[in-house]
PDB file of C-alpha atoms in Angstrom:
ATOM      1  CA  UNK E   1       0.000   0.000   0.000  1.00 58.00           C
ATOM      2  CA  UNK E   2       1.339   3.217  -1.146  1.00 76.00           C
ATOM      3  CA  UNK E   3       1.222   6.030   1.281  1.00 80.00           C
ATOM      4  CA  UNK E   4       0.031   9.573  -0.194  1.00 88.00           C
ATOM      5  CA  UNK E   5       2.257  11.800   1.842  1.00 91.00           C
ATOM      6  CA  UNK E   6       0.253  14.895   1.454  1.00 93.00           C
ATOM      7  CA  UNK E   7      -2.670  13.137   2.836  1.00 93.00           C
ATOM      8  CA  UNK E   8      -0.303  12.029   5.883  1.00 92.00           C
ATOM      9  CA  UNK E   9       0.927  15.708   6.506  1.00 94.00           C
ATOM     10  CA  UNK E  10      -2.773  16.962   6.377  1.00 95.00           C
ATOM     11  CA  UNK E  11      -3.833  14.755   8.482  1.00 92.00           C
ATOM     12  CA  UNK E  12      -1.119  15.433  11.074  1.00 92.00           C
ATOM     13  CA  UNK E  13      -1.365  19.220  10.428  1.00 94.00           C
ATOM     14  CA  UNK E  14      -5.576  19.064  10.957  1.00 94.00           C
ATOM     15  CA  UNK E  15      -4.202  17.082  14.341  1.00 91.00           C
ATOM     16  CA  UNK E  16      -2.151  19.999  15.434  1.00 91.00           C
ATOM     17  CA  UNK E  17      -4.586  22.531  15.089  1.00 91.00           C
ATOM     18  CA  UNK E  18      -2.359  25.325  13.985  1.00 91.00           C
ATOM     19  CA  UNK E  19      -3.461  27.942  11.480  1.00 94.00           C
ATOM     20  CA  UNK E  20      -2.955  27.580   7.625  1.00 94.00           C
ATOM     21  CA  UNK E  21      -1.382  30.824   7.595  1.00 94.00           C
ATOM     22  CA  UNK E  22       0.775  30.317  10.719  1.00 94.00           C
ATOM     23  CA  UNK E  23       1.689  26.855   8.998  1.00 94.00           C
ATOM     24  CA  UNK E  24       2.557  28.435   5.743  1.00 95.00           C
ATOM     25  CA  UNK E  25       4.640  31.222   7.363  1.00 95.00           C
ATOM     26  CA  UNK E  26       6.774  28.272   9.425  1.00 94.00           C
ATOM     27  CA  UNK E  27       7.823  26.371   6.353  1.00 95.00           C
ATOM     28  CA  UNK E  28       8.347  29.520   4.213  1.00 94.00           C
ATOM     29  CA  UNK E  29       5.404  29.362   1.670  1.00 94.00           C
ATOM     30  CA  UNK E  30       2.226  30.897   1.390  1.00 95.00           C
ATOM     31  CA  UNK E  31      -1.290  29.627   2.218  1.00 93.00           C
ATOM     32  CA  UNK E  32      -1.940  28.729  -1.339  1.00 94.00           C
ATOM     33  CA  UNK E  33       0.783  25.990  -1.549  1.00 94.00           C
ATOM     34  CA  UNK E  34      -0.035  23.894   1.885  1.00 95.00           C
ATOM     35  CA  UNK E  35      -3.529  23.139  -0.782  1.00 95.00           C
ATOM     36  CA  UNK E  36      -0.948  21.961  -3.246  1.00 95.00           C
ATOM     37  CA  UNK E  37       1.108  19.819  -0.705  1.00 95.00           C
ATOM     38  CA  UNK E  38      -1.962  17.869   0.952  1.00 95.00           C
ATOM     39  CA  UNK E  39      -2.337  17.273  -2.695  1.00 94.00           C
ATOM     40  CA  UNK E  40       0.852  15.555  -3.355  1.00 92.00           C
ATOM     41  CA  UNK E  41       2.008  11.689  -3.542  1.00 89.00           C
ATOM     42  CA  UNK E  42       5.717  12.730  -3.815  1.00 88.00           C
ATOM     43  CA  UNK E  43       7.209  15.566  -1.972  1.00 89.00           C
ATOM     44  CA  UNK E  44      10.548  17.083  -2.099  1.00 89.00           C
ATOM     45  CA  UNK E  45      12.796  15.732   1.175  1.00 88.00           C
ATOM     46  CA  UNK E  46      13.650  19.423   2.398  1.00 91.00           C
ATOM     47  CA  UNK E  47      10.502  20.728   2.342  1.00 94.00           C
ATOM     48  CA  UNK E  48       8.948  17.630   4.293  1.00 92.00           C
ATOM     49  CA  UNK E  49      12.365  18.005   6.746  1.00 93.00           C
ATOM     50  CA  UNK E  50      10.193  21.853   7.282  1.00 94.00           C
ATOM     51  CA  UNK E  51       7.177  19.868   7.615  1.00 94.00           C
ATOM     52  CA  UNK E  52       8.151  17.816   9.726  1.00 92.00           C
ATOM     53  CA  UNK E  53       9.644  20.121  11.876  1.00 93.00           C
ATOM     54  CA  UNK E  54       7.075  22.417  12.226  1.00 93.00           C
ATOM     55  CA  UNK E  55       4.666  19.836  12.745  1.00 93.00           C
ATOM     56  CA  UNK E  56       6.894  17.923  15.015  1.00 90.00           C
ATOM     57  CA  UNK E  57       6.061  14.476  13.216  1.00 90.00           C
ATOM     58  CA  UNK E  58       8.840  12.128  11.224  1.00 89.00           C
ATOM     59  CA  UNK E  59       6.879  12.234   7.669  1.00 87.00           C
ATOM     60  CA  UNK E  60       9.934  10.196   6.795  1.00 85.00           C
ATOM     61  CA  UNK E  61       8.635   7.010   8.288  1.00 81.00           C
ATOM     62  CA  UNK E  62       6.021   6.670   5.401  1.00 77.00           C
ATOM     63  CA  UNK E  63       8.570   6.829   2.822  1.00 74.00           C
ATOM     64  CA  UNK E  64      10.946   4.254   4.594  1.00 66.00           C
ATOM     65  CA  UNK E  65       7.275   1.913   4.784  1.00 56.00           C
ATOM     66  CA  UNK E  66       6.702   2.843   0.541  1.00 51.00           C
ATOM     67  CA  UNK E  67      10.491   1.458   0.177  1.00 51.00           C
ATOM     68  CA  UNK E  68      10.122  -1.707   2.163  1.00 46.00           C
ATOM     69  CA  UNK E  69       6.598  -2.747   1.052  1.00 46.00           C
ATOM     70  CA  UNK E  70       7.998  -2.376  -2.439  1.00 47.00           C
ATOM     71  CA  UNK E  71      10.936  -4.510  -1.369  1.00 45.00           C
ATOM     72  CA  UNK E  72       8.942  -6.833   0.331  1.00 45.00           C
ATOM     73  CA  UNK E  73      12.092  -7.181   3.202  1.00 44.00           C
ATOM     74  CA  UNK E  74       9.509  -5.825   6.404  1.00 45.00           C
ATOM     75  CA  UNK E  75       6.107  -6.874   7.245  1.00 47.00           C
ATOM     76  CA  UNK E  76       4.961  -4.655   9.834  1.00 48.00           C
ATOM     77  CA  UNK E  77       1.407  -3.528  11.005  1.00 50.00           C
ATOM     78  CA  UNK E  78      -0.120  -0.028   9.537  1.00 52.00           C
ATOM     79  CA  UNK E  79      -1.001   0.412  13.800  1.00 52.00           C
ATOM     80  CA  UNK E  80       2.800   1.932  14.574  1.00 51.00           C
ATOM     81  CA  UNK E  81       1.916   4.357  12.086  1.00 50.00           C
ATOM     82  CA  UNK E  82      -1.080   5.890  13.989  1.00 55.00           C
ATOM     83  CA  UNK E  83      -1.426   9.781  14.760  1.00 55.00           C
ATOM     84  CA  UNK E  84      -0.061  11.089  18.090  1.00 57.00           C
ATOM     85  CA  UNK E  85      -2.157  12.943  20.331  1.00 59.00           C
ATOM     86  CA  UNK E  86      -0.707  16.507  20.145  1.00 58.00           C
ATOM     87  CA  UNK E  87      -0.300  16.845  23.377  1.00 62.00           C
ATOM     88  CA  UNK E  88       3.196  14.457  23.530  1.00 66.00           C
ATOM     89  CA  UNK E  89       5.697  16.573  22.544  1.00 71.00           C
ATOM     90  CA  UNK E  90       8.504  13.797  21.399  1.00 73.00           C
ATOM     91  CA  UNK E  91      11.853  15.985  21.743  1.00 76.00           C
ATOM     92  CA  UNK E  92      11.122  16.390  25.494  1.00 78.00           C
ATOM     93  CA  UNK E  93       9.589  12.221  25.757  1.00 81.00           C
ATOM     94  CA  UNK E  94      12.939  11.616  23.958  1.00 83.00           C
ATOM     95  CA  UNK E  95      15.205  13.737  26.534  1.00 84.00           C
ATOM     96  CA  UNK E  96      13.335  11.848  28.948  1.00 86.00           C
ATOM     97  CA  UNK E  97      14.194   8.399  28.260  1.00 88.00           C
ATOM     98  CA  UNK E  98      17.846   9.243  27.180  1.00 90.00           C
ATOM     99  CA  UNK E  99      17.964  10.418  30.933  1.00 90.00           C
ATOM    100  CA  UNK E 100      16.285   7.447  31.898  1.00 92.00           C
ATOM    101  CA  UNK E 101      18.889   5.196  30.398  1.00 92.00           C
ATOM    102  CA  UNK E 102      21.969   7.153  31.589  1.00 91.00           C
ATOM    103  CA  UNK E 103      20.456   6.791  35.081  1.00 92.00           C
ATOM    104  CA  UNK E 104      20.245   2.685  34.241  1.00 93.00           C
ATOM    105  CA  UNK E 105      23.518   2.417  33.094  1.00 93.00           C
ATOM    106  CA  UNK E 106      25.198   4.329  36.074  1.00 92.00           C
ATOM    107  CA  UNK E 107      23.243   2.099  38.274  1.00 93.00           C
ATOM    108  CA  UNK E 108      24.053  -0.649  36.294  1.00 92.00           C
ATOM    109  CA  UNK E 109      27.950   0.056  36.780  1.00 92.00           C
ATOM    110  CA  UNK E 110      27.405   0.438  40.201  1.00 91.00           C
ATOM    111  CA  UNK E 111      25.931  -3.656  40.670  1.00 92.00           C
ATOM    112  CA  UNK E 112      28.710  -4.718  38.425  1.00 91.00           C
ATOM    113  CA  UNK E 113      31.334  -3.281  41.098  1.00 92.00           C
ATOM    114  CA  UNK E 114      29.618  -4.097  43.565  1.00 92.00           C
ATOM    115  CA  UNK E 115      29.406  -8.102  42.061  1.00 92.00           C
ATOM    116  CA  UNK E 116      33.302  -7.410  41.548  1.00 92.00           C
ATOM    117  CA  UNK E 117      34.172  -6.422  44.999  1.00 92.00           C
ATOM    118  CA  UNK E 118      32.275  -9.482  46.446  1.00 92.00           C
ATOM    119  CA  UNK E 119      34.026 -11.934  43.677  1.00 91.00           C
ATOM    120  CA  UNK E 120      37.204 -10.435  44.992  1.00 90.00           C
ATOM    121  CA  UNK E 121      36.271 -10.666  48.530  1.00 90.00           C
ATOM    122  CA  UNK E 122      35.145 -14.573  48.085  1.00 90.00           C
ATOM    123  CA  UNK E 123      37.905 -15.623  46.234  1.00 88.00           C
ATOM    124  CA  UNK E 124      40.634 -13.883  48.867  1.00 86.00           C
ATOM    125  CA  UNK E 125      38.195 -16.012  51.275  1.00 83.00           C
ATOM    126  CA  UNK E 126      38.495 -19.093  49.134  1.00 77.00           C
ATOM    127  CA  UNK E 127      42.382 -19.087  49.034  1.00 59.00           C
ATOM    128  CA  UNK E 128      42.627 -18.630  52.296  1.00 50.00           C
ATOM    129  CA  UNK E 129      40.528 -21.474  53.478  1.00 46.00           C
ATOM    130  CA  UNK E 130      42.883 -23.704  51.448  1.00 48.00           C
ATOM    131  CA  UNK E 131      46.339 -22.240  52.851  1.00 42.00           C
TER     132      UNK E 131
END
């Protein structure tokens, strides 16, 4: 299933709720040309990195699922694709759980010297049980 990308960005743009002119203005067009680019099957990758900025939705995604349905090397389910509520704003979910996982890993490093110190302190134990 091919996906029409300007159907995708109007879809995410009607999501959003932001004005056509205020929409326009962020990508650097007028209000005439966001009609022409819901229009679209094929857009031009700088103006849909604009899009998707402004918008703050990866547009990309849909051309990487085009490229692998045509392919035929990933099966995945249309559901991953669904609209976001508007409400998540991803760059600040995504500083989140890179936070999260630095906090994992430094308590992660702190079990494996803690496991270290107690291998050490067994096996000093162990070789002096035998002596």
């Amino acid at each position: 299933m091919k996906v029409h990308i300007g159907e995708k960005i109007q879809e995410i743009y009607l999501d959003r709720g932001i004005k056509l002119s205020e929409f326009a203005e962020r990508i650097g067009t007028v209000r005439q040309n966001i009609y022409r680019i819901f229009e679209r099957e094929t857009i031009n990758s700088g103006l849909l990195h604009k899009i998707s900025m402004t918008l703050d939705f990866d547009f990309f995604r849909f051309l990487s699922e085009n490229i692998f349905i045509k392919t035929g090397s990933v099966t995945e389910s249309p559901e991953i694709y669904k609209v976001m509520p508007s409400g998540i704003n991803l760059p600040k979910e995504l500083a989140a759980c890179k936070g999260e996982v630095d906090s994992l890993r430094k308590q992660l490093k702190g079990k494996d010297i803690i496991i270290q110190t107690l291998v050490e302190k067994m096996d000093e134990k162990g070789e002096a049980g035998i002596r």
